[in-house]
mmCIF file of C-alpha atoms (C1' of nucleotides) and ligand atoms in Angstrom:
data_model
loop_
_atom_site.group_PDB
_atom_site.id
_atom_site.type_symbol
_atom_site.label_atom_id
_atom_site.label_comp_id
_atom_site.label_asym_id
_atom_site.label_seq_id
_atom_site.Cartn_x
_atom_site.Cartn_y
_atom_site.Cartn_z
ATOM 1 C CA MET A 1 35.462 -34.333 16.938
ATOM 2 C CA SER A 2 38.698 -32.628 15.969
ATOM 3 C CA ALA A 3 40.408 -30.711 18.748
ATOM 4 C CA SER A 4 40.694 -27.531 16.702
ATOM 5 C CA THR A 5 37.024 -27.084 15.867
ATOM 6 C CA LEU A 6 33.961 -26.193 17.895
ATOM 7 C CA THR A 7 30.365 -27.288 17.772
ATOM 8 C CA ILE A 8 27.805 -24.537 17.631
ATOM 9 C CA GLY A 9 27.107 -24.980 21.330
ATOM 10 C CA GLN A 10 30.759 -24.680 22.259
ATOM 11 C CA LEU A 11 31.087 -21.627 20.054
ATOM 12 C CA GLY A 12 28.049 -19.995 21.590
ATOM 13 C CA ASN A 13 29.364 -20.697 25.068
ATOM 14 C CA ALA A 14 32.799 -19.342 24.275
ATOM 15 C CA ALA A 15 31.452 -16.142 22.774
ATOM 16 C CA GLY A 16 28.540 -15.599 25.119
ATOM 17 C CA VAL A 17 25.995 -15.889 22.315
ATOM 18 C CA ASN A 18 22.882 -18.039 22.149
ATOM 19 C CA VAL A 19 23.030 -20.994 19.752
ATOM 20 C CA GLU A 20 19.919 -19.805 17.931
ATOM 21 C CA THR A 21 21.524 -16.429 17.554
ATOM 22 C CA VAL A 22 24.643 -17.936 16.016
ATOM 23 C CA ARG A 23 22.471 -19.616 13.395
ATOM 24 C CA TYR A 24 20.677 -16.324 12.896
ATOM 25 C CA TYR A 25 23.983 -14.528 12.312
ATOM 26 C CA GLU A 26 24.853 -17.139 9.728
ATOM 27 C CA LYS A 27 21.528 -16.646 8.005
ATOM 28 C CA VAL A 28 21.996 -12.889 7.741
ATOM 29 C CA GLY A 29 25.573 -13.314 6.615
ATOM 30 C CA LEU A 30 27.534 -11.976 9.601
ATOM 31 C CA ILE A 31 29.442 -15.219 9.906
ATOM 32 C CA GLN A 32 30.387 -17.694 7.223
ATOM 33 C CA PRO A 33 28.617 -21.045 6.955
ATOM 34 C CA PRO A 34 31.154 -23.421 8.512
ATOM 35 C CA PRO A 35 32.100 -26.890 7.249
ATOM 36 C CA ARG A 36 29.713 -29.645 8.226
ATOM 37 C CA SER A 37 30.288 -33.133 9.536
ATOM 38 C CA ALA A 38 28.876 -36.125 7.657
ATOM 39 C CA SER A 39 25.728 -35.891 9.757
ATOM 40 C CA GLY A 40 25.293 -32.200 9.072
ATOM 41 C CA TYR A 41 26.707 -30.720 12.294
ATOM 42 C CA ARG A 42 28.472 -27.381 12.019
ATOM 43 C CA HIS A 43 32.155 -27.414 12.961
ATOM 44 C CA TYR A 44 33.674 -24.000 13.492
ATOM 45 C CA PRO A 45 37.326 -23.085 13.284
ATOM 46 C CA ALA A 46 38.378 -21.671 16.652
ATOM 47 C CA GLY A 47 38.982 -18.185 15.282
ATOM 48 C CA VAL A 48 35.302 -17.599 14.676
ATOM 49 C CA VAL A 49 34.868 -16.956 18.369
ATOM 50 C CA HIS A 50 36.664 -13.630 17.937
ATOM 51 C CA ARG A 51 34.338 -12.578 15.177
ATOM 52 C CA LEU A 52 31.389 -13.397 17.407
ATOM 53 C CA HIS A 53 32.977 -11.437 20.241
ATOM 54 C CA PHE A 54 33.230 -8.471 17.951
ATOM 55 C CA ILE A 55 29.590 -8.806 16.958
ATOM 56 C CA ARG A 56 28.440 -9.161 20.537
ATOM 57 C CA ARG A 57 30.330 -6.082 21.673
ATOM 58 C CA GLY A 58 28.893 -4.134 18.783
ATOM 59 C CA ARG A 59 25.393 -5.172 19.830
ATOM 60 C CA GLU A 60 26.135 -4.186 23.413
ATOM 61 C CA LEU A 61 26.959 -0.721 22.129
ATOM 62 C CA GLY A 62 23.641 -0.716 20.309
ATOM 63 C CA PHE A 63 24.946 -0.932 16.745
ATOM 64 C CA THR A 64 22.531 -2.540 14.296
ATOM 65 C CA ILE A 65 23.386 -5.674 12.344
ATOM 66 C CA GLU A 66 24.029 -3.571 9.262
ATOM 67 C CA GLU A 67 26.363 -1.239 11.130
ATOM 68 C CA ILE A 68 28.247 -4.215 12.507
ATOM 69 C CA ARG A 69 28.476 -5.701 9.040
ATOM 70 C CA ALA A 70 30.113 -2.468 7.899
ATOM 71 C CA LEU A 71 32.454 -2.363 10.893
ATOM 72 C CA LEU A 72 33.530 -5.951 10.273
ATOM 73 C CA THR A 73 34.384 -5.106 6.702
ATOM 74 C CA LEU A 74 36.373 -2.086 7.848
ATOM 75 C CA ALA A 75 38.247 -4.178 10.381
ATOM 76 C CA HIS A 76 39.546 -6.355 7.558
ATOM 77 C CA HIS A 77 41.457 -3.455 6.078
ATOM 78 C CA PRO A 78 43.752 -2.400 8.904
ATOM 79 C CA ASP A 79 45.842 -0.038 6.792
ATOM 80 C CA GLU A 80 43.000 2.070 5.524
ATOM 81 C CA PRO A 81 41.871 5.189 7.373
ATOM 82 C CA CYS A 82 39.286 4.688 10.060
ATOM 83 C CA ALA A 83 37.224 7.752 9.176
ATOM 84 C CA GLN A 84 34.317 5.584 8.072
ATOM 85 C CA ALA A 85 34.233 3.704 11.351
ATOM 86 C CA ASP A 86 34.399 6.920 13.326
ATOM 87 C CA LEU A 87 31.573 8.366 11.279
ATOM 88 C CA LEU A 88 29.413 5.347 12.066
ATOM 89 C CA ALA A 89 30.215 5.726 15.728
ATOM 90 C CA ARG A 90 29.312 9.398 15.757
ATOM 91 C CA GLN A 91 26.059 8.814 13.893
ATOM 92 C CA HIS A 92 25.168 6.033 16.262
ATOM 93 C CA LEU A 93 26.053 8.203 19.233
ATOM 94 C CA ALA A 94 23.670 10.846 17.923
ATOM 95 C CA GLU A 95 20.867 8.280 17.681
ATOM 96 C CA VAL A 96 21.532 7.067 21.200
ATOM 97 C CA GLU A 97 21.461 10.629 22.482
ATOM 98 C CA ALA A 98 18.166 11.260 20.714
ATOM 99 C CA LYS A 99 16.654 8.195 22.334
ATOM 100 C CA ILE A 100 17.913 9.288 25.729
ATOM 101 C CA ALA A 101 16.336 12.692 25.239
ATOM 102 C CA ASP A 102 13.045 11.072 24.297
ATOM 103 C CA LEU A 103 13.042 8.742 27.282
ATOM 104 C CA THR A 104 14.103 11.528 29.603
ATOM 105 C CA ARG A 105 11.085 13.548 28.530
ATOM 106 C CA MET A 106 8.897 10.524 29.316
ATOM 107 C CA ARG A 107 10.579 9.985 32.633
ATOM 108 C CA ASP A 108 10.100 13.605 33.692
ATOM 109 C CA GLU A 109 6.431 13.530 32.797
ATOM 110 C CA LEU A 110 5.844 10.163 34.383
ATOM 111 C CA SER A 111 7.548 11.109 37.619
ATOM 112 C CA LYS A 112 5.073 13.966 37.912
ATOM 113 C CA LEU A 113 2.153 11.578 37.380
ATOM 114 C CA ALA A 114 3.123 8.323 39.015
ATOM 115 C CA PHE A 115 2.920 9.434 42.627
ATOM 116 C CA CYS A 116 -0.617 10.628 42.745
ATOM 117 C CA ASP A 117 -2.359 11.537 45.955
ATOM 118 C CA GLY A 118 -5.839 11.381 44.456
ATOM 119 C CA HIS A 119 -7.849 8.492 45.749
ATOM 120 C CA ALA A 120 -10.335 8.067 42.907
ATOM 121 C CA VAL A 121 -9.984 7.804 39.152
ATOM 122 C CA HIS A 122 -11.626 11.187 38.536
ATOM 123 C CA ASP A 123 -8.863 12.857 40.547
ATOM 124 C CA CYS A 124 -6.009 10.761 39.212
ATOM 125 C CA ARG A 125 -3.066 12.731 37.890
ATOM 126 C CA LEU A 126 -2.180 10.126 35.291
ATOM 127 C CA LEU A 127 -5.656 9.642 33.882
ATOM 128 C CA ASP A 128 -6.198 13.378 33.946
ATOM 129 C CA ALA A 129 -3.012 13.931 31.969
ATOM 130 C CA LEU A 130 -4.074 11.394 29.352
ATOM 131 C CA SER A 131 -7.581 12.801 28.958
ATOM 132 C CA CYS A 132 -8.074 15.879 26.895
ATOM 133 C CA HIS A 133 -9.427 19.085 28.306
ATOM 134 C CA ASP A 134 -11.788 20.381 25.677
ATOM 135 C CA ASP A 135 -14.930 21.891 27.159
ATOM 136 C CA HIS A 136 -16.913 18.822 26.204
ATOM 137 C CA CYS A 137 -14.288 16.295 27.259
ATOM 138 C CA SER A 138 -13.407 14.807 30.601
ATOM 139 C CA VAL A 139 -11.923 11.645 32.040
ATOM 140 C CA GLU A 140 -15.348 10.100 31.641
ATOM 141 C CA ALA A 141 -15.614 11.072 27.983
ATOM 142 C CA VAL A 142 -13.164 8.379 26.953
ATOM 143 C CA SER A 143 -16.098 6.100 26.440
ATOM 144 C CA ALA A 144 -17.415 4.024 23.574
ATOM 145 C CA SER A 145 -15.351 1.207 24.994
ATOM 146 C CA PRO A 146 -15.070 -1.950 22.899
ATOM 147 C CA THR A 147 -15.062 -4.138 26.003
ATOM 148 C CA MET B 1 -22.221 12.512 5.229
ATOM 149 C CA SER B 2 -23.920 13.435 8.465
ATOM 150 C CA ALA B 3 -22.538 16.499 10.197
ATOM 151 C CA SER B 4 -22.007 14.679 13.480
ATOM 152 C CA THR B 5 -19.808 11.874 12.221
ATOM 153 C CA LEU B 6 -16.255 11.724 10.910
ATOM 154 C CA THR B 7 -14.581 9.727 8.208
ATOM 155 C CA ILE B 8 -11.460 7.878 9.212
ATOM 156 C CA GLY B 9 -9.338 10.565 7.593
ATOM 157 C CA GLN B 10 -11.063 13.343 9.503
ATOM 158 C CA LEU B 11 -10.744 11.391 12.710
ATOM 159 C CA GLY B 12 -7.063 10.760 12.143
ATOM 160 C CA ASN B 13 -6.496 14.432 11.411
ATOM 161 C CA ALA B 14 -8.417 15.561 14.465
ATOM 162 C CA ALA B 15 -6.552 13.224 16.782
ATOM 163 C CA GLY B 16 -3.117 13.466 15.186
ATOM 164 C CA VAL B 17 -3.079 9.770 14.330
ATOM 165 C CA ASN B 18 -2.318 8.107 11.012
ATOM 166 C CA VAL B 19 -5.297 6.546 9.209
ATOM 167 C CA GLU B 20 -3.555 3.184 9.038
ATOM 168 C CA THR B 21 -2.944 3.411 12.747
ATOM 169 C CA VAL B 22 -6.615 4.068 13.453
ATOM 170 C CA ARG B 23 -7.487 0.867 11.581
ATOM 171 C CA TYR B 24 -4.768 -0.912 13.516
ATOM 172 C CA TYR B 25 -6.241 0.293 16.817
ATOM 173 C CA GLU B 26 -9.593 -1.060 15.704
ATOM 174 C CA LYS B 27 -8.037 -4.393 14.846
ATOM 175 C CA VAL B 28 -6.409 -4.752 18.252
ATOM 176 C CA GLY B 29 -9.587 -3.614 19.990
ATOM 177 C CA LEU B 30 -8.548 -0.229 21.380
ATOM 178 C CA ILE B 31 -11.438 1.466 19.589
ATOM 179 C CA GLN B 32 -14.820 0.051 18.673
ATOM 180 C CA PRO B 33 -15.628 -0.790 15.053
ATOM 181 C CA PRO B 34 -17.788 2.173 14.007
ATOM 182 C CA PRO B 35 -20.961 2.042 11.923
ATOM 183 C CA ARG B 36 -20.404 1.811 8.196
ATOM 184 C CA SER B 37 -22.028 3.596 5.276
ATOM 185 C CA ALA B 38 -23.748 1.577 2.551
ATOM 186 C CA SER B 39 -20.464 1.508 0.647
ATOM 187 C CA GLY B 40 -18.513 0.288 3.637
ATOM 188 C CA TYR B 41 -16.939 3.560 4.805
ATOM 189 C CA ARG B 42 -16.388 3.965 8.529
ATOM 190 C CA HIS B 43 -18.325 6.817 10.154
ATOM 191 C CA TYR B 44 -17.159 7.737 13.625
ATOM 192 C CA PRO B 45 -19.151 9.513 16.294
ATOM 193 C CA ALA B 46 -17.297 12.707 17.187
ATOM 194 C CA GLY B 47 -16.495 11.556 20.710
ATOM 195 C CA VAL B 48 -14.083 8.925 19.463
ATOM 196 C CA VAL B 49 -11.515 11.638 18.891
ATOM 197 C CA HIS B 50 -11.088 11.927 22.673
ATOM 198 C CA ARG B 51 -10.446 8.244 23.022
ATOM 199 C CA LEU B 52 -7.805 8.515 20.305
ATOM 200 C CA HIS B 53 -6.273 11.515 22.069
ATOM 201 C CA PHE B 54 -6.000 9.454 25.182
ATOM 202 C CA ILE B 55 -4.343 6.645 23.291
ATOM 203 C CA ARG B 56 -1.923 8.979 21.560
ATOM 204 C CA ARG B 57 -0.875 10.640 24.802
ATOM 205 C CA GLY B 58 -0.366 7.257 26.366
ATOM 206 C CA ARG B 59 1.891 6.261 23.483
ATOM 207 C CA GLU B 60 3.817 9.512 23.814
ATOM 208 C CA LEU B 61 4.520 8.534 27.409
ATOM 209 C CA GLY B 62 5.734 5.181 26.148
ATOM 210 C CA PHE B 63 2.920 3.014 27.489
ATOM 211 C CA THR B 64 2.328 -0.176 25.527
ATOM 212 C CA ILE B 65 -0.959 -0.961 23.826
ATOM 213 C CA GLU B 66 -1.829 -3.366 26.639
ATOM 214 C CA GLU B 67 -1.095 -0.767 29.303
ATOM 215 C CA ILE B 68 -3.250 1.745 27.475
ATOM 216 C CA ARG B 69 -6.023 -0.806 27.197
ATOM 217 C CA ALA B 70 -5.910 -1.178 30.969
ATOM 218 C CA LEU B 71 -5.802 2.582 31.535
ATOM 219 C CA LEU B 72 -8.812 3.076 29.269
ATOM 220 C CA THR B 73 -10.771 0.535 31.249
ATOM 221 C CA LEU B 74 -9.798 2.257 34.484
ATOM 222 C CA ALA B 75 -10.860 5.627 33.110
ATOM 223 C CA HIS B 76 -14.384 4.274 32.648
ATOM 224 C CA HIS B 77 -14.803 3.818 36.369
ATOM 225 C CA PRO B 78 -14.220 7.308 37.720
ATOM 226 C CA ASP B 79 -15.384 6.514 41.230
ATOM 227 C CA GLU B 80 -13.027 3.651 41.857
ATOM 228 C CA PRO B 81 -9.620 4.194 43.395
ATOM 229 C CA CYS B 82 -6.788 4.999 41.022
ATOM 230 C CA ALA B 83 -4.215 2.789 42.716
ATOM 231 C CA GLN B 84 -4.105 0.456 39.721
ATOM 232 C CA ALA B 85 -3.373 3.319 37.341
ATOM 233 C CA ASP B 86 -0.684 4.677 39.613
ATOM 234 C CA LEU B 87 0.904 1.259 39.863
ATOM 235 C CA LEU B 88 1.038 1.002 36.072
ATOM 236 C CA ALA B 89 2.633 4.422 35.916
ATOM 237 C CA ARG B 90 5.271 3.542 38.486
ATOM 238 C CA GLN B 91 6.098 0.243 36.796
ATOM 239 C CA HIS B 92 6.367 1.986 33.479
ATOM 240 C CA LEU B 93 8.537 4.687 34.998
ATOM 241 C CA ALA B 94 10.884 1.991 36.263
ATOM 242 C CA GLU B 95 11.149 0.493 32.771
ATOM 243 C CA VAL B 96 11.870 3.879 31.263
ATOM 244 C CA GLU B 97 14.558 4.507 33.832
ATOM 245 C CA ALA B 98 16.138 1.142 33.094
ATOM 246 C CA LYS B 99 16.237 1.952 29.390
ATOM 247 C CA ILE B 100 17.786 5.321 30.108
ATOM 248 C CA ALA B 101 20.464 3.651 32.210
ATOM 249 C CA ASP B 102 21.208 1.211 29.398
ATOM 250 C CA LEU B 103 21.438 3.903 26.770
ATOM 251 C CA THR B 104 23.512 6.109 29.026
ATOM 252 C CA ARG B 105 26.039 3.320 29.377
ATOM 253 C CA MET B 106 26.191 3.061 25.582
ATOM 254 C CA ARG B 107 26.501 6.813 25.224
ATOM 255 C CA ASP B 108 29.364 7.019 27.681
ATOM 256 C CA GLU B 109 31.259 4.246 25.939
ATOM 257 C CA LEU B 110 30.559 5.601 22.480
ATOM 258 C CA SER B 111 31.642 9.106 23.359
ATOM 259 C CA LYS B 112 34.995 7.669 24.371
ATOM 260 C CA LEU B 113 35.274 5.872 21.015
ATOM 261 C CA ALA B 114 33.659 8.127 18.455
ATOM 262 C CA PHE B 115 36.262 10.872 18.399
ATOM 263 C CA CYS B 116 39.296 8.890 17.506
ATOM 264 C CA ASP B 117 42.572 10.494 16.587
ATOM 265 C CA GLY B 118 43.993 7.369 14.994
ATOM 266 C CA HIS B 119 44.301 7.624 11.263
ATOM 267 C CA ALA B 120 44.254 3.965 10.295
ATOM 268 C CA VAL B 121 42.006 1.068 11.153
ATOM 269 C CA HIS B 122 44.661 -0.706 13.226
ATOM 270 C CA ASP B 123 44.804 2.328 15.552
ATOM 271 C CA CYS B 124 41.086 3.003 15.644
ATOM 272 C CA ARG B 125 39.597 3.315 19.109
ATOM 273 C CA LEU B 126 36.239 1.943 18.054
ATOM 274 C CA LEU B 127 37.514 -1.090 16.196
ATOM 275 C CA ASP B 128 39.991 -1.752 18.969
ATOM 276 C CA ALA B 129 37.221 -1.687 21.539
ATOM 277 C CA LEU B 130 35.172 -4.158 19.535
ATOM 278 C CA SER B 131 38.037 -6.563 18.961
ATOM 279 C CA CYS B 132 39.039 -8.884 21.706
ATOM 280 C CA HIS B 133 42.433 -8.832 23.305
ATOM 281 C CA ASP B 134 43.365 -12.442 23.756
ATOM 282 C CA ASP B 135 46.999 -13.102 23.014
ATOM 283 C CA HIS B 136 46.103 -14.636 19.667
ATOM 284 C CA CYS B 137 43.518 -12.046 18.712
ATOM 285 C CA SER B 138 43.810 -8.623 17.150
ATOM 286 C CA VAL B 139 41.795 -6.282 14.993
ATOM 287 C CA GLU B 140 42.956 -8.323 12.031
ATOM 288 C CA ALA B 141 41.824 -11.597 13.585
ATOM 289 C CA VAL B 142 38.199 -10.812 12.905
ATOM 290 C CA SER B 143 38.570 -12.609 9.622
ATOM 291 C CA ALA B 144 36.833 -15.492 7.904
ATOM 292 C CA SER B 145 34.606 -12.875 6.342
ATOM 293 C CA PRO B 146 31.613 -14.113 4.399
ATOM 294 C CA THR B 147 31.962 -11.295 1.879
ATOM 295 C "C1'" DG C 1 23.941 -53.768 22.520
ATOM 296 C "C1'" DC C 2 20.830 -50.515 24.462
ATOM 297 C "C1'" DT C 3 19.100 -46.680 26.658
ATOM 298 C "C1'" DT C 4 19.147 -42.078 28.080
ATOM 299 C "C1'" DG C 5 19.935 -37.476 27.836
ATOM 300 C "C1'" DA C 6 22.342 -33.798 25.829
ATOM 301 C "C1'" DC C 7 23.201 -32.004 21.881
ATOM 302 C "C1'" DC C 8 22.316 -30.902 16.838
ATOM 303 C "C1'" DC C 9 19.336 -30.036 12.433
ATOM 304 C "C1'" DT C 10 15.569 -27.385 9.484
ATOM 305 C "C1'" DG C 11 11.853 -24.483 9.017
ATOM 306 C "C1'" DT C 12 8.229 -21.691 10.609
ATOM 307 C "C1'" DA C 13 5.941 -18.451 13.443
ATOM 308 C "C1'" DG C 14 5.861 -15.092 17.043
ATOM 309 C "C1'" DT C 15 7.320 -10.562 19.294
ATOM 310 C "C1'" DG C 16 5.445 -4.701 19.124
ATOM 311 C "C1'" DA C 17 3.507 -1.119 16.996
ATOM 312 C "C1'" DC C 18 3.017 0.102 13.380
ATOM 313 C "C1'" DT C 19 4.027 1.086 7.966
ATOM 314 C "C1'" DA C 20 3.732 0.171 3.104
ATOM 315 C "C1'" DC C 21 1.975 -1.536 -0.516
ATOM 316 C "C1'" DA C 22 -1.283 -3.990 -4.080
ATOM 317 C "C1'" DG C 23 -5.374 -3.896 -6.050
ATOM 318 C "C1'" DG C 24 -9.370 -2.389 -5.970
ATOM 319 C "C1'" DG C 25 -14.066 0.815 -4.940
ATOM 320 C "C1'" DT C 26 -16.371 5.604 -3.778
ATOM 321 C "C1'" DT C 27 -17.196 10.450 -3.691
ATOM 322 C "C1'" DC C 28 -17.284 15.015 -5.097
ATOM 323 C "C1'" DA C 29 -15.854 19.274 -7.377
ATOM 324 C "C1'" DG C 30 -14.989 21.311 -11.732
ATOM 325 C "C1'" DC D 1 -17.837 12.830 -16.838
ATOM 326 C "C1'" DT D 2 -13.378 12.721 -15.472
ATOM 327 C "C1'" DG D 3 -9.762 12.970 -12.221
ATOM 328 C "C1'" DA D 4 -8.068 13.569 -7.654
ATOM 329 C "C1'" DA D 5 -8.658 12.512 -3.208
ATOM 330 C "C1'" DC D 6 -10.377 9.584 -0.341
ATOM 331 C "C1'" DC D 7 -11.832 4.862 1.316
ATOM 332 C "C1'" DC D 8 -11.698 -0.535 1.564
ATOM 333 C "C1'" DT D 9 -9.305 -5.355 2.550
ATOM 334 C "C1'" DG D 10 -5.517 -8.126 3.163
ATOM 335 C "C1'" DT D 11 -0.813 -9.162 3.246
ATOM 336 C "C1'" DA D 12 3.927 -8.492 4.024
ATOM 337 C "C1'" DG D 13 7.705 -5.925 5.859
ATOM 338 C "C1'" DT D 14 10.341 -3.775 9.821
ATOM 339 C "C1'" DC D 15 14.315 -5.417 13.836
ATOM 340 C "C1'" DA D 16 16.959 -8.816 16.229
ATOM 341 C "C1'" DC D 17 16.119 -12.235 17.837
ATOM 342 C "C1'" DT D 18 13.293 -16.274 20.419
ATOM 343 C "C1'" DA D 19 10.483 -20.328 20.683
ATOM 344 C "C1'" DC D 20 8.833 -24.103 19.203
ATOM 345 C "C1'" DA D 21 7.740 -28.596 16.338
ATOM 346 C "C1'" DG D 22 9.430 -32.485 14.759
ATOM 347 C "C1'" DG D 23 12.930 -34.744 13.912
ATOM 348 C "C1'" DG D 24 18.287 -36.786 13.788
ATOM 349 C "C1'" DT D 25 23.051 -37.705 16.221
ATOM 350 C "C1'" DC D 26 26.364 -38.675 19.700
ATOM 351 C "C1'" DA D 27 28.638 -40.348 23.913
ATOM 352 C "C1'" DA D 28 28.518 -42.411 28.373
ATOM 353 C "C1'" DG D 29 27.063 -45.829 31.437
ATOM 354 C "C1'" DC D 30 24.903 -50.367 32.127
HETATM 355 ZN ZN1 ZN E 201 39.235 -12.543 20.230
HETATM 356 ZN ZN1 ZN E 202 -3.905 8.357 40.614
HETATM 357 ZN ZN1 ZN E 203 -10.980 15.171 24.215
HETATM 358 ZN ZN1 ZN E 204 39.101 5.572 14.457
#
DNA sequence: GCTTGACCCTGTAGTGACTACAGGGTTCAG
DNA sequence: CTGAACCCTGTAGTCACTACAGGGTCAAGC
């Protein structure tokens, strides 16, 4: 193989991305289909590793594939204003903060329930919290089990 | 319709669960298939609403369907010890905390990048952070675009 | 030359917890 | 008796991969 090209395995190794994932990124159009050898093997120009780096870092920050697609396009136009990229970042930050708030609510509730000093199910904090407290409803009322 | 049974729509309304979701819970075995009318309509005994409440609250705490299935089974045995339920809660709490840690890392990085005072793409904090900084790599090196 | 093992290929199906139709049938009030 | 609101089944879509199945290719050592 030519010294200046990489197999898909070498590319994946260099960029820290699974081989299957590289093929997936090709399928969804994040990276270009590379030239193939006579037997059908992909041979990547060395520069592609940087594009994969970019994608991987974007994923580590939680950007979606579509957001990364947009950011890649923006990165190709270095002289244009970056307002669009910053907007994406701020929107994504807002989503991340919303998820944190959601999980924090769960964590606070769970930490009240997970360390239960009841010794039987009918005194369990967790199962009590999940059951509803209508007059005609109790832990035991969650019946009609399918199993 | 009999006064003591509910259609799927009434059940969904009473429990705060989408009709499609109720059918989904039946399919995965969280609720029993109810009796049907001659024309095939589901008619639920009123008590099922409590089981759905339980499921919904479990989902709001982030438990998976399988965890809720286990918790429902535990709730049917009120005289047994609740150690199993508490273990599930603590394991789930640990997962939630791990997710929070992950998202917090993203948030901290994003908040450094999202309010960028650069005015062009080649000075953008976000795009700079995504690009790699090998000697031969820059924001512009993320090329070989498929579009 | 031959074998062996590591690599590569395509295509499909699975993940979780729903959601969104498409394409019908039923019920009930006006 | 008509129309809206409800119900039915079954399938496909979401997201970003991951895991095969069932093959083909390549390079090193014998
Ligand atoms: Zn690079
Ligand atoms: Zn307990
Ligand atoms: Zn109840
Ligand atoms: Zn910027």
